PDB file of C-alpha atoms in Angstrom:
ATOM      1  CA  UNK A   1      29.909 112.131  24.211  1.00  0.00           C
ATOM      2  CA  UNK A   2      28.923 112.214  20.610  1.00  0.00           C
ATOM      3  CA  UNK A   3      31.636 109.589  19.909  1.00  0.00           C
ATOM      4  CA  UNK A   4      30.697 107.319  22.376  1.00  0.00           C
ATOM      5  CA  UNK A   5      26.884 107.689  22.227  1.00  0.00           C
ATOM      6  CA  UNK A   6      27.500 106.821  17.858  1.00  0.00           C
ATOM      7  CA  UNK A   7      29.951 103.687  19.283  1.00  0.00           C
ATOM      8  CA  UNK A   8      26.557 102.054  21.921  1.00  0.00           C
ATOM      9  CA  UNK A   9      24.316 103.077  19.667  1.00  0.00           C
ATOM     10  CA  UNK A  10      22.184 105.741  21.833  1.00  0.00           C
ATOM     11  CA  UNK A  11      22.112 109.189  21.998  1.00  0.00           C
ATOM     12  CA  UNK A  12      24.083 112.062  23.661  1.00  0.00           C
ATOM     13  CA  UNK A  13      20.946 112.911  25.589  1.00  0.00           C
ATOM     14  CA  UNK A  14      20.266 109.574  27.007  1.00  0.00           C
ATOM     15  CA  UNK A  15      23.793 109.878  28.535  1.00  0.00           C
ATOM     16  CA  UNK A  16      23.759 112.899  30.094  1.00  0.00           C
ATOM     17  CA  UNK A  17      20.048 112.112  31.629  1.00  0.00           C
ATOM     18  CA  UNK A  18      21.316 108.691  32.705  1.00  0.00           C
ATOM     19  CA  UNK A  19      24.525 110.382  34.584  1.00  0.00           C
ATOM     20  CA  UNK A  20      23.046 114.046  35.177  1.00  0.00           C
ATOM     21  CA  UNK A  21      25.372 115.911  33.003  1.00  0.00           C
ATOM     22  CA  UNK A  22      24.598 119.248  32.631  1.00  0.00           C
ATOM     23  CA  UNK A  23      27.207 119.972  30.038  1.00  0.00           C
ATOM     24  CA  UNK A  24      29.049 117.732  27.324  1.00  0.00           C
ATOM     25  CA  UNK A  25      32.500 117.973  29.297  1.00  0.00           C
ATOM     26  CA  UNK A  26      33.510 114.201  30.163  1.00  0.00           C
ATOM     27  CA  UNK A  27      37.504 113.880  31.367  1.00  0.00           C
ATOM     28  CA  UNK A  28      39.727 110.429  31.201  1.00  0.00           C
ATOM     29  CA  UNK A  29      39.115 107.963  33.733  1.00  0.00           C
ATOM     30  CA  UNK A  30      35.486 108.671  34.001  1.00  0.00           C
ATOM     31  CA  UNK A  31      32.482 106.183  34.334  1.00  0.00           C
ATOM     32  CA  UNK A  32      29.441 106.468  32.636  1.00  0.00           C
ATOM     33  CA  UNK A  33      25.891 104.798  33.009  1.00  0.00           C
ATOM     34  CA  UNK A  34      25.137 103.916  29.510  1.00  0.00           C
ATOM     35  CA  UNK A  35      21.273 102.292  28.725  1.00  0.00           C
ATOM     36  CA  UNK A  36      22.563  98.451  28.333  1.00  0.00           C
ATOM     37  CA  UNK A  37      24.634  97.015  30.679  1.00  0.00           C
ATOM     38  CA  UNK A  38      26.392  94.684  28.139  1.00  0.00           C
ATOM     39  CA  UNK A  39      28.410  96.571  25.700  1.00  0.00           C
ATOM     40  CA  UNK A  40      30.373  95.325  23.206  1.00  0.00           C
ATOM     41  CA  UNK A  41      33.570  96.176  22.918  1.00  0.00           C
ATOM     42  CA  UNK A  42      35.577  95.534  19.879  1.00  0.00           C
ATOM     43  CA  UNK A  43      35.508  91.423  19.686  1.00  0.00           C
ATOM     44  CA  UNK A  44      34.265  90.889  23.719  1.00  0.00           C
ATOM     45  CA  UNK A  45      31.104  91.800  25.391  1.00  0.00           C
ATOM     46  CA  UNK A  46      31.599  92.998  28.613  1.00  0.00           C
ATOM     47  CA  UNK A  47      29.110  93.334  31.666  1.00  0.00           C
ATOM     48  CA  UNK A  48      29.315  95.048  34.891  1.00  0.00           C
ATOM     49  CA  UNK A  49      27.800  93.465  37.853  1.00  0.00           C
ATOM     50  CA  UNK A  50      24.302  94.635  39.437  1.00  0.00           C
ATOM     51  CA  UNK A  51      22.945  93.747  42.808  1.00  0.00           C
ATOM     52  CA  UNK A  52      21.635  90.470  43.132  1.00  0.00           C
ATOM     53  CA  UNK A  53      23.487  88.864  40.387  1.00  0.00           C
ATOM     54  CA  UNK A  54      25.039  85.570  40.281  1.00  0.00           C
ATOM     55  CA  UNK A  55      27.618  84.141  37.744  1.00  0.00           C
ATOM     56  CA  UNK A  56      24.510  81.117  36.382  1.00  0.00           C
ATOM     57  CA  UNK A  57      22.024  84.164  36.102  1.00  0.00           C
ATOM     58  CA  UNK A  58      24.332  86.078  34.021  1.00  0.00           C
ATOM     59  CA  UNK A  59      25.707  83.103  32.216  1.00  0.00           C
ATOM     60  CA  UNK A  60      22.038  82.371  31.424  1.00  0.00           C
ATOM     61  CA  UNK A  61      21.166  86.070  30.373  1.00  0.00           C
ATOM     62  CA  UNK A  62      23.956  86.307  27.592  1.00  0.00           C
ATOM     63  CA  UNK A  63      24.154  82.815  26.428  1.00  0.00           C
ATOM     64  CA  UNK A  64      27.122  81.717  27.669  1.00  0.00           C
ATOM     65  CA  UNK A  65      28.078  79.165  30.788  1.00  0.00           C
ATOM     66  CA  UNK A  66      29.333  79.476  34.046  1.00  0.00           C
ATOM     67  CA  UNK A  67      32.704  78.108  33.280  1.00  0.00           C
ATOM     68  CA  UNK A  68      33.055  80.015  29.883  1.00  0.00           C
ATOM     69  CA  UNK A  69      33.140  83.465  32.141  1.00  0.00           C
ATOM     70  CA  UNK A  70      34.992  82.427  34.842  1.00  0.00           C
ATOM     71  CA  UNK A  71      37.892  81.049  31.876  1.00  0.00           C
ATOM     72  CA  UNK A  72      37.311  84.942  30.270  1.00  0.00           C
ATOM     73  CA  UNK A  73      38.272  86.273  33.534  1.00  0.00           C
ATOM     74  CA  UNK A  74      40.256  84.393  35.269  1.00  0.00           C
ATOM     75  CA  UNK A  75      38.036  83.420  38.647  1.00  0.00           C
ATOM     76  CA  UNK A  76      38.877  81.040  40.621  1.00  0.00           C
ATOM     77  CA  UNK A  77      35.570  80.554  42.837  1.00  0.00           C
ATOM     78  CA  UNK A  78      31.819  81.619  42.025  1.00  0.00           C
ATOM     79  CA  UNK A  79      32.398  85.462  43.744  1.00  0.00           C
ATOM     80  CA  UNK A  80      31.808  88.353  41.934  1.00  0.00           C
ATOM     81  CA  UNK A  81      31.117  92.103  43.304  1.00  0.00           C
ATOM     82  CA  UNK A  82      28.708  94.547  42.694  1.00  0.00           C
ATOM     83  CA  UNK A  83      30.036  97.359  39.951  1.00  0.00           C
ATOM     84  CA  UNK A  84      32.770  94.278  38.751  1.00  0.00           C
ATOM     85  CA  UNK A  85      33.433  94.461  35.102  1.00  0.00           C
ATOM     86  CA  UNK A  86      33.218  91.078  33.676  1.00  0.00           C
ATOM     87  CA  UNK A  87      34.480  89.328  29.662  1.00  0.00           C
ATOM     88  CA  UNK A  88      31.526  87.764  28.419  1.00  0.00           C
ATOM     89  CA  UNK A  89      33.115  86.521  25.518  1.00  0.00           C
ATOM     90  CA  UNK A  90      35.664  87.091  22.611  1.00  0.00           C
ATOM     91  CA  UNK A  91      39.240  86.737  22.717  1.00  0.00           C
ATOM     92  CA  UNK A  92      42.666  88.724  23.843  1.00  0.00           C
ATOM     93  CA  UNK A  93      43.312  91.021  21.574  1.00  0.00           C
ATOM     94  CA  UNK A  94      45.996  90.187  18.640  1.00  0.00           C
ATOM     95  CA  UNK A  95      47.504  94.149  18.440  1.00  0.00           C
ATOM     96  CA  UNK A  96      51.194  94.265  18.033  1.00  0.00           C
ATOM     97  CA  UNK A  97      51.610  98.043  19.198  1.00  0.00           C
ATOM     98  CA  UNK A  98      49.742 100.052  21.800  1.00  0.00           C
ATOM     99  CA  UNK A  99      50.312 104.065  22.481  1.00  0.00           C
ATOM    100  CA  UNK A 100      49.989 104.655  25.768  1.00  0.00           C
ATOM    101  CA  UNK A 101      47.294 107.299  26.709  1.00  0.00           C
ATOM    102  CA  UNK A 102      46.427 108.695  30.562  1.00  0.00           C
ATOM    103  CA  UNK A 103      45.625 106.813  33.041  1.00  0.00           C
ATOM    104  CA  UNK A 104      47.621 103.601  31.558  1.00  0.00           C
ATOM    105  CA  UNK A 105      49.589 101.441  33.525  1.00  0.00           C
ATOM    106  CA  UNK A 106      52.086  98.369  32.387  1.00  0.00           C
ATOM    107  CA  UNK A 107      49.211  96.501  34.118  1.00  0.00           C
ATOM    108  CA  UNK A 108      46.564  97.996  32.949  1.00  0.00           C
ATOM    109  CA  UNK A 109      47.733  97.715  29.205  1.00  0.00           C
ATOM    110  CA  UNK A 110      48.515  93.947  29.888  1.00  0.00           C
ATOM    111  CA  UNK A 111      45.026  93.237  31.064  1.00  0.00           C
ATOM    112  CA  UNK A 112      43.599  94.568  27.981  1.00  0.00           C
ATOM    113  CA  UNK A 113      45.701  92.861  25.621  1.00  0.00           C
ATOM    114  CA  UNK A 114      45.766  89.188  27.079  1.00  0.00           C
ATOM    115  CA  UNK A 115      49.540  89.429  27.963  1.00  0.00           C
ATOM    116  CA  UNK A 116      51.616  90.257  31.162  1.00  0.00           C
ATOM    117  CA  UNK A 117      53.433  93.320  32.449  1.00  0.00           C
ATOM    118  CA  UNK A 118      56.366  91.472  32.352  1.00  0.00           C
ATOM    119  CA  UNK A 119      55.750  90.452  28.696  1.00  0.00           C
ATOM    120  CA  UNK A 120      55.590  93.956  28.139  1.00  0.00           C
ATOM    121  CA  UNK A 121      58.508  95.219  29.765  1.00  0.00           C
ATOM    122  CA  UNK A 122      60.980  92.317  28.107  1.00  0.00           C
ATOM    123  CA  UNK A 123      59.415  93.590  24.405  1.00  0.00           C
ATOM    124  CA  UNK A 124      60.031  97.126  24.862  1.00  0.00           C
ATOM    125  CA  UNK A 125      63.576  96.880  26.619  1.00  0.00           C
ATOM    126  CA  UNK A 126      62.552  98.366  30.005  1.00  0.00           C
ATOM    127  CA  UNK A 127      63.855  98.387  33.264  1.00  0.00           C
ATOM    128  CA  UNK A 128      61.326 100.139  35.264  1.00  0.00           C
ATOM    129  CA  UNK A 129      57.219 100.214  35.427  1.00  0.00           C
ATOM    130  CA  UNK A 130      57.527 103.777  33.991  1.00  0.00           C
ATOM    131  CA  UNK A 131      55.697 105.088  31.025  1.00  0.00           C
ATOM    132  CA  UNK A 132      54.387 107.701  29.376  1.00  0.00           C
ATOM    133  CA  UNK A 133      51.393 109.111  27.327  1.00  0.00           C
ATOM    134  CA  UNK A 134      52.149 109.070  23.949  1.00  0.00           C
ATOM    135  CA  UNK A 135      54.944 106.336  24.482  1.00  0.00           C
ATOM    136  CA  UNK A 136      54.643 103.221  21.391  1.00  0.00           C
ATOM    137  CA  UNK A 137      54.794 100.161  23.277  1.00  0.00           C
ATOM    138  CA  UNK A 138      54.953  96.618  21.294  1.00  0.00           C
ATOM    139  CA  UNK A 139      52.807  94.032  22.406  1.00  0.00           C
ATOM    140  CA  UNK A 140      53.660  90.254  22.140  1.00  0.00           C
ATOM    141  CA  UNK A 141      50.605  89.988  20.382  1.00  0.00           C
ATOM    142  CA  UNK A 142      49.731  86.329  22.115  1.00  0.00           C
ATOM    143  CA  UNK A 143      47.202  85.764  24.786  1.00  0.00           C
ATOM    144  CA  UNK A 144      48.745  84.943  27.988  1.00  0.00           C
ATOM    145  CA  UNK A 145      48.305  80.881  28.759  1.00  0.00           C
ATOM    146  CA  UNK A 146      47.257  82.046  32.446  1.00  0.00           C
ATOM    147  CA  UNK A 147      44.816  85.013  32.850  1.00  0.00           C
ATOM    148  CA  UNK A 148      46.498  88.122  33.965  1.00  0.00           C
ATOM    149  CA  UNK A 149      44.597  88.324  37.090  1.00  0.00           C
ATOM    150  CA  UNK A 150      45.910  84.919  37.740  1.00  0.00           C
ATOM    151  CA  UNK A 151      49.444  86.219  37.451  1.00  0.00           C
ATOM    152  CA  UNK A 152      48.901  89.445  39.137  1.00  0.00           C
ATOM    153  CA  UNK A 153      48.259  87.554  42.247  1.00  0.00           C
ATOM    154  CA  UNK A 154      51.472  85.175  42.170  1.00  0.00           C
ATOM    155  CA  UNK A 155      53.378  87.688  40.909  1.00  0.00           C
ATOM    156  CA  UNK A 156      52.878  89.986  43.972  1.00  0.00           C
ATOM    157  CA  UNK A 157      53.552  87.114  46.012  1.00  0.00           C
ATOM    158  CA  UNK A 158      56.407  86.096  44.932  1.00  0.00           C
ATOM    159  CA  UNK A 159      57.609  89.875  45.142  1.00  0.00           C
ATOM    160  CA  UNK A 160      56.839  90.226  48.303  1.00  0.00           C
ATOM    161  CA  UNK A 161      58.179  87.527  49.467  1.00  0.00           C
ATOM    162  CA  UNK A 162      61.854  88.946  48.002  1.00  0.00           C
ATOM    163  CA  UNK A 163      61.571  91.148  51.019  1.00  0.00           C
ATOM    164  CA  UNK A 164      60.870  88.960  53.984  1.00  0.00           C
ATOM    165  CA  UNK A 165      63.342  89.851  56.472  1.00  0.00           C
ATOM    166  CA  UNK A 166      64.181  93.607  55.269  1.00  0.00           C
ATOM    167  CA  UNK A 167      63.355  95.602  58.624  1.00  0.00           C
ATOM    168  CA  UNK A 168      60.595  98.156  59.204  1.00  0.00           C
ATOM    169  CA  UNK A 169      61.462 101.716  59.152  1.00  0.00           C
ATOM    170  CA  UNK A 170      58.772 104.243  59.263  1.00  0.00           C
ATOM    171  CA  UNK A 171      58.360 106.031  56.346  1.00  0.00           C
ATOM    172  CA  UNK A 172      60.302 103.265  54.148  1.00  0.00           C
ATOM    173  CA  UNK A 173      59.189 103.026  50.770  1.00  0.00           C
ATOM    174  CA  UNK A 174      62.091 100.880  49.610  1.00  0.00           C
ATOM    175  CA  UNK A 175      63.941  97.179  50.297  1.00  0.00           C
ATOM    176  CA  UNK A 176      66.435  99.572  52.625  1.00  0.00           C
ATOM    177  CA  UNK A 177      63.692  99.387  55.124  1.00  0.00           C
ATOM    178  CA  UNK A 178      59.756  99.548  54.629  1.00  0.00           C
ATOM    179  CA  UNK A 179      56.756 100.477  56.803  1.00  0.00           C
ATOM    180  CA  UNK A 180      53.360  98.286  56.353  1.00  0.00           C
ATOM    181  CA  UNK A 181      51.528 100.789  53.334  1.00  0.00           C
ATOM    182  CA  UNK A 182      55.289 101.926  51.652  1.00  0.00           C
ATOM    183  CA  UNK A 183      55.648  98.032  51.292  1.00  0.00           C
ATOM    184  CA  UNK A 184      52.478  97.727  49.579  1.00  0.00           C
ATOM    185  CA  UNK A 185      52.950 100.552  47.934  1.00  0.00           C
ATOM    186  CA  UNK A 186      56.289  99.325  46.499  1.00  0.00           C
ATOM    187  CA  UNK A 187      55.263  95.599  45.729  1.00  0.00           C
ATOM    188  CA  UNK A 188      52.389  96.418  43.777  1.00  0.00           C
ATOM    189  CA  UNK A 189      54.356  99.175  41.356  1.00  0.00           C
ATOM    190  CA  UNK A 190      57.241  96.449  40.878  1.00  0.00           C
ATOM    191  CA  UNK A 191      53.951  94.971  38.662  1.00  0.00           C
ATOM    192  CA  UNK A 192      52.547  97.868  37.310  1.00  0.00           C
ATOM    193  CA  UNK A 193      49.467  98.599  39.892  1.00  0.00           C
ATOM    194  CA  UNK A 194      49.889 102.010  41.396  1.00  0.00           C
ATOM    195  CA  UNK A 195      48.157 102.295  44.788  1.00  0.00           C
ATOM    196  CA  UNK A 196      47.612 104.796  47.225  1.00  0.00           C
ATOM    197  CA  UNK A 197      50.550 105.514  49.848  1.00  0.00           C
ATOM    198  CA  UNK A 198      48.728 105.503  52.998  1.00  0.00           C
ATOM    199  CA  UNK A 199      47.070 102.173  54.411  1.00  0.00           C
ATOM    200  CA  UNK A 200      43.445 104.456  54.894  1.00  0.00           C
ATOM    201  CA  UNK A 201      43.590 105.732  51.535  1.00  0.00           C
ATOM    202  CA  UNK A 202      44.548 102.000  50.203  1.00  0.00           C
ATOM    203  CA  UNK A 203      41.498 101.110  52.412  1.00  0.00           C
ATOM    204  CA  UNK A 204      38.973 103.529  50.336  1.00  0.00           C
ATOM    205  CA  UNK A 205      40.490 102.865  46.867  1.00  0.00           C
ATOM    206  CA  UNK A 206      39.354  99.054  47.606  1.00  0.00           C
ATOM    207  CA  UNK A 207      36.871  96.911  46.499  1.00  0.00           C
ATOM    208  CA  UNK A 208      35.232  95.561  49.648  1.00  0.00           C
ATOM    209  CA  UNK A 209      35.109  91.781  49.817  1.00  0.00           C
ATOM    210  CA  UNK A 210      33.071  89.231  51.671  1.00  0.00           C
ATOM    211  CA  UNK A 211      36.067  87.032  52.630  1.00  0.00           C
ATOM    212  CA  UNK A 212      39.670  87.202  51.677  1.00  0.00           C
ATOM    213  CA  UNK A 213      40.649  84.907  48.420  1.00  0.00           C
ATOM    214  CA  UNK A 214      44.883  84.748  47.951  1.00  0.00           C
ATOM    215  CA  UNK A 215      46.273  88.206  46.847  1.00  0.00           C
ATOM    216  CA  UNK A 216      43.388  90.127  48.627  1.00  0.00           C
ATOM    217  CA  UNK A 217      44.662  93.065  50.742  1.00  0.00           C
ATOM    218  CA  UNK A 218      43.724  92.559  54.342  1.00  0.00           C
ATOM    219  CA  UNK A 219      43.428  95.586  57.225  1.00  0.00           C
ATOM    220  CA  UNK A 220      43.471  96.106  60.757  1.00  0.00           C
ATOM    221  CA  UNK A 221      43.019  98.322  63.336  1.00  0.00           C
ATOM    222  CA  UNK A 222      45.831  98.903  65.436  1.00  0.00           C
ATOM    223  CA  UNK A 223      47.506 101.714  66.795  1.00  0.00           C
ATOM    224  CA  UNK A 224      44.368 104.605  65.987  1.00  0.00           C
ATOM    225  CA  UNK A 225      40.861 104.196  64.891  1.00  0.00           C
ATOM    226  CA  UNK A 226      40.119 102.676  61.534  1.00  0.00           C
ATOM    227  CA  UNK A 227      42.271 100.966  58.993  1.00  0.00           C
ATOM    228  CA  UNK A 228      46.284 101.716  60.293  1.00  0.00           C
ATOM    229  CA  UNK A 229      47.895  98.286  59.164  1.00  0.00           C
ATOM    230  CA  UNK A 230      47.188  96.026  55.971  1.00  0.00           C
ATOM    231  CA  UNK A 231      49.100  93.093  53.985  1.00  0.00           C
ATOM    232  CA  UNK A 232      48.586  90.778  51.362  1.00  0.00           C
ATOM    233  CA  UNK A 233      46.733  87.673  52.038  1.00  0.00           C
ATOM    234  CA  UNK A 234      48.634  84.317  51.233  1.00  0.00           C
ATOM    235  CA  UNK A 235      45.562  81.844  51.824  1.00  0.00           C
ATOM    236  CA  UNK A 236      45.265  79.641  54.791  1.00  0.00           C
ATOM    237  CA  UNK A 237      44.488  82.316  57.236  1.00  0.00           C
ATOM    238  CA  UNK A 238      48.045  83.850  56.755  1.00  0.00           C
ATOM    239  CA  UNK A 239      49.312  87.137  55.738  1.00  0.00           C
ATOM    240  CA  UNK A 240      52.269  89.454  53.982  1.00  0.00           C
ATOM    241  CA  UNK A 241      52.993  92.827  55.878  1.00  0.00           C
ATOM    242  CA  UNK A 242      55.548  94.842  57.235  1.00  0.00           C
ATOM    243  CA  UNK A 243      55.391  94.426  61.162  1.00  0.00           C
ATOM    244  CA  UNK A 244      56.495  97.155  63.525  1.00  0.00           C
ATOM    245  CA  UNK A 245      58.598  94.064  65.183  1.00  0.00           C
ATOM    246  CA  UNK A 246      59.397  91.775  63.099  1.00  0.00           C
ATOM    247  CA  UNK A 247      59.591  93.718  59.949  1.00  0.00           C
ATOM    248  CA  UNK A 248      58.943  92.139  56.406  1.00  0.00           C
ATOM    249  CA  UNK A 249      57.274  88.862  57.559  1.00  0.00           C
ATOM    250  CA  UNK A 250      54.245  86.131  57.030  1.00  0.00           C
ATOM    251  CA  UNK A 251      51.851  86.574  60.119  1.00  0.00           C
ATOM    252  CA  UNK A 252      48.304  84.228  61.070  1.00  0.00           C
ATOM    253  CA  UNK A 253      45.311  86.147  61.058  1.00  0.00           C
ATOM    254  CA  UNK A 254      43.850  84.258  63.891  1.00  0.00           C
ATOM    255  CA  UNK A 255      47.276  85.307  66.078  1.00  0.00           C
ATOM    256  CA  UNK A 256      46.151  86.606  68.844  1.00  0.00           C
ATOM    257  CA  UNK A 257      47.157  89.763  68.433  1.00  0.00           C
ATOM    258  CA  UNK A 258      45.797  90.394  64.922  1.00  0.00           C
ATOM    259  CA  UNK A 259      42.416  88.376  65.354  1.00  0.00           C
ATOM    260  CA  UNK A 260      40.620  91.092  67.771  1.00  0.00           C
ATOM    261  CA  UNK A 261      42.154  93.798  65.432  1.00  0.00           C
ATOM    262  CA  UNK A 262      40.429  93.204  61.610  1.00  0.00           C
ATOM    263  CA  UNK A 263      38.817  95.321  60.184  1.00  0.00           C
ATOM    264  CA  UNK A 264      38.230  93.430  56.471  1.00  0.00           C
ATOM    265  CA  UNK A 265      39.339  92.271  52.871  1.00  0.00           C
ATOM    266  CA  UNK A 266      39.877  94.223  49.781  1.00  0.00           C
ATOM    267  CA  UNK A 267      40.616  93.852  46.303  1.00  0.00           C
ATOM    268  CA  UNK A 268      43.158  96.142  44.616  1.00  0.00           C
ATOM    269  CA  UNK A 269      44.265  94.344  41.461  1.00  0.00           C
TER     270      UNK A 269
END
């Protein structure tokens, strides 16, 4: 607390009244309410999203444009979320070597660094999404040209779309056979993005969304109460998933089968 309160330039107190601590134990992973909601951070200021703000208000508030945030960050439309972490400004950052520490993931580390996991993987030699704390992993150094959420999204696209065909097997968690959430679950660790196994638990570890945009996950309600089937929206009203009939396959959402039976949109990259 001491570290970070010296880094914001506030006290220890003011953090533990703003987040009712009642000691100074903090763990990895945590959020805390700190007294501005712009911070900087190393060369970018970032700012996290309050009720009732729009991209032109904030623009406006940190003297920067509309166009300038949504280039930071890699938005495609004018949406943002309450509690969404947005650049304000600065650039990627230019480190050749990052140690990984808990909680990282390939994507994770790419995001913060203005590069891709697959950037990432080709530097280091590796085969797999695996790491570990303490691991060195070189960094290319370069800014992406597209912004990693950009490439997120067509990236688990076009990995899901390796699988269209591969039948559904309940339980499946690989391309012998998957079921709708160990499809998910599969496609988004291929990129570096673990997510919960189950489709209610993807369903809670979501950020809720007004309307689907491409690479969104979206749920239904189909064979119990409350979120039991999800896949990855493609745009155009269709969607990615792992049908009980059809298996690995691209579905419309206003079938009639699936149009009585959603639930809603969430974001998970």
């Amino acid at each position: 607390l001491a570290q970070i309160a010296k880094n914001y330039g506030t006290t220890v107190q003011t953090i533990k009244d703003l987040n009712k601590l009642t000691s100074n134990t903090i763990y990895v992973g945590q959020r805390l309410t700190l007294p501005n909601a712009a911070r900087e951070t190393g060369n970018s200021t970032t700012y996290t999203v309050k009720r009732g703000d729009t991209l032109s208000k904030i623009a406006k508030e940190h003297g920067t444009t509309v166009k300038a945030i949504k280039d930071a960050n890699g938005l495609t439309s004018d949406t943002i979320h309450v509690g969404q972490t947005l650049k304000l400004s600065g650039s990627a950052s230019t480190a050749q070597t990052y140690t990984v520490k808990p909680g990282d993931t390939l994507y994770s580390i790419a995001v913060k660094h203005g590069t891709t996991v697959q950037a990432i993987k080709k530097a280091n030699g590796l085969t797999s999404n695996s790491i570990r704390v303490g691991q060195t992993l070189k960094l290319s150094g370069k800014p992406s040209a597209v912004q990693p959420s950009a490439n997120i999204v067509e990236a688990l696209i076009a990995e899901g779309k390796k699988y269209i065909g591969v039948p559904y097997v309940w339980g499946g968690t690989s391309p012998a056979g998957f079921d709708c959430s160990g499809f998910l679950h599969y496609v988004f660790l291929q990129n570096g993005i673990s997510i919960p196994r189950t489709v209610e638990t993807i369903w809670n570890a979501g950020k809720p969304v007004a309307s689907p945009l491409i690479g969104d996950l979206v749920f239904f309600e189909t064979y119990k109460k409350g979120p039991s089937h999800a896949g990855i929206y493609l745009g155009n009203g269709q969607f990615l998933h792992a049908s009980t009939s059809a298996g690995v396959t691209i579905s419309n959402m206003d079938n009639p089968y699936w149009s009585p039976r959603y639930l809603g949109a969430k974001q998970l990259h």
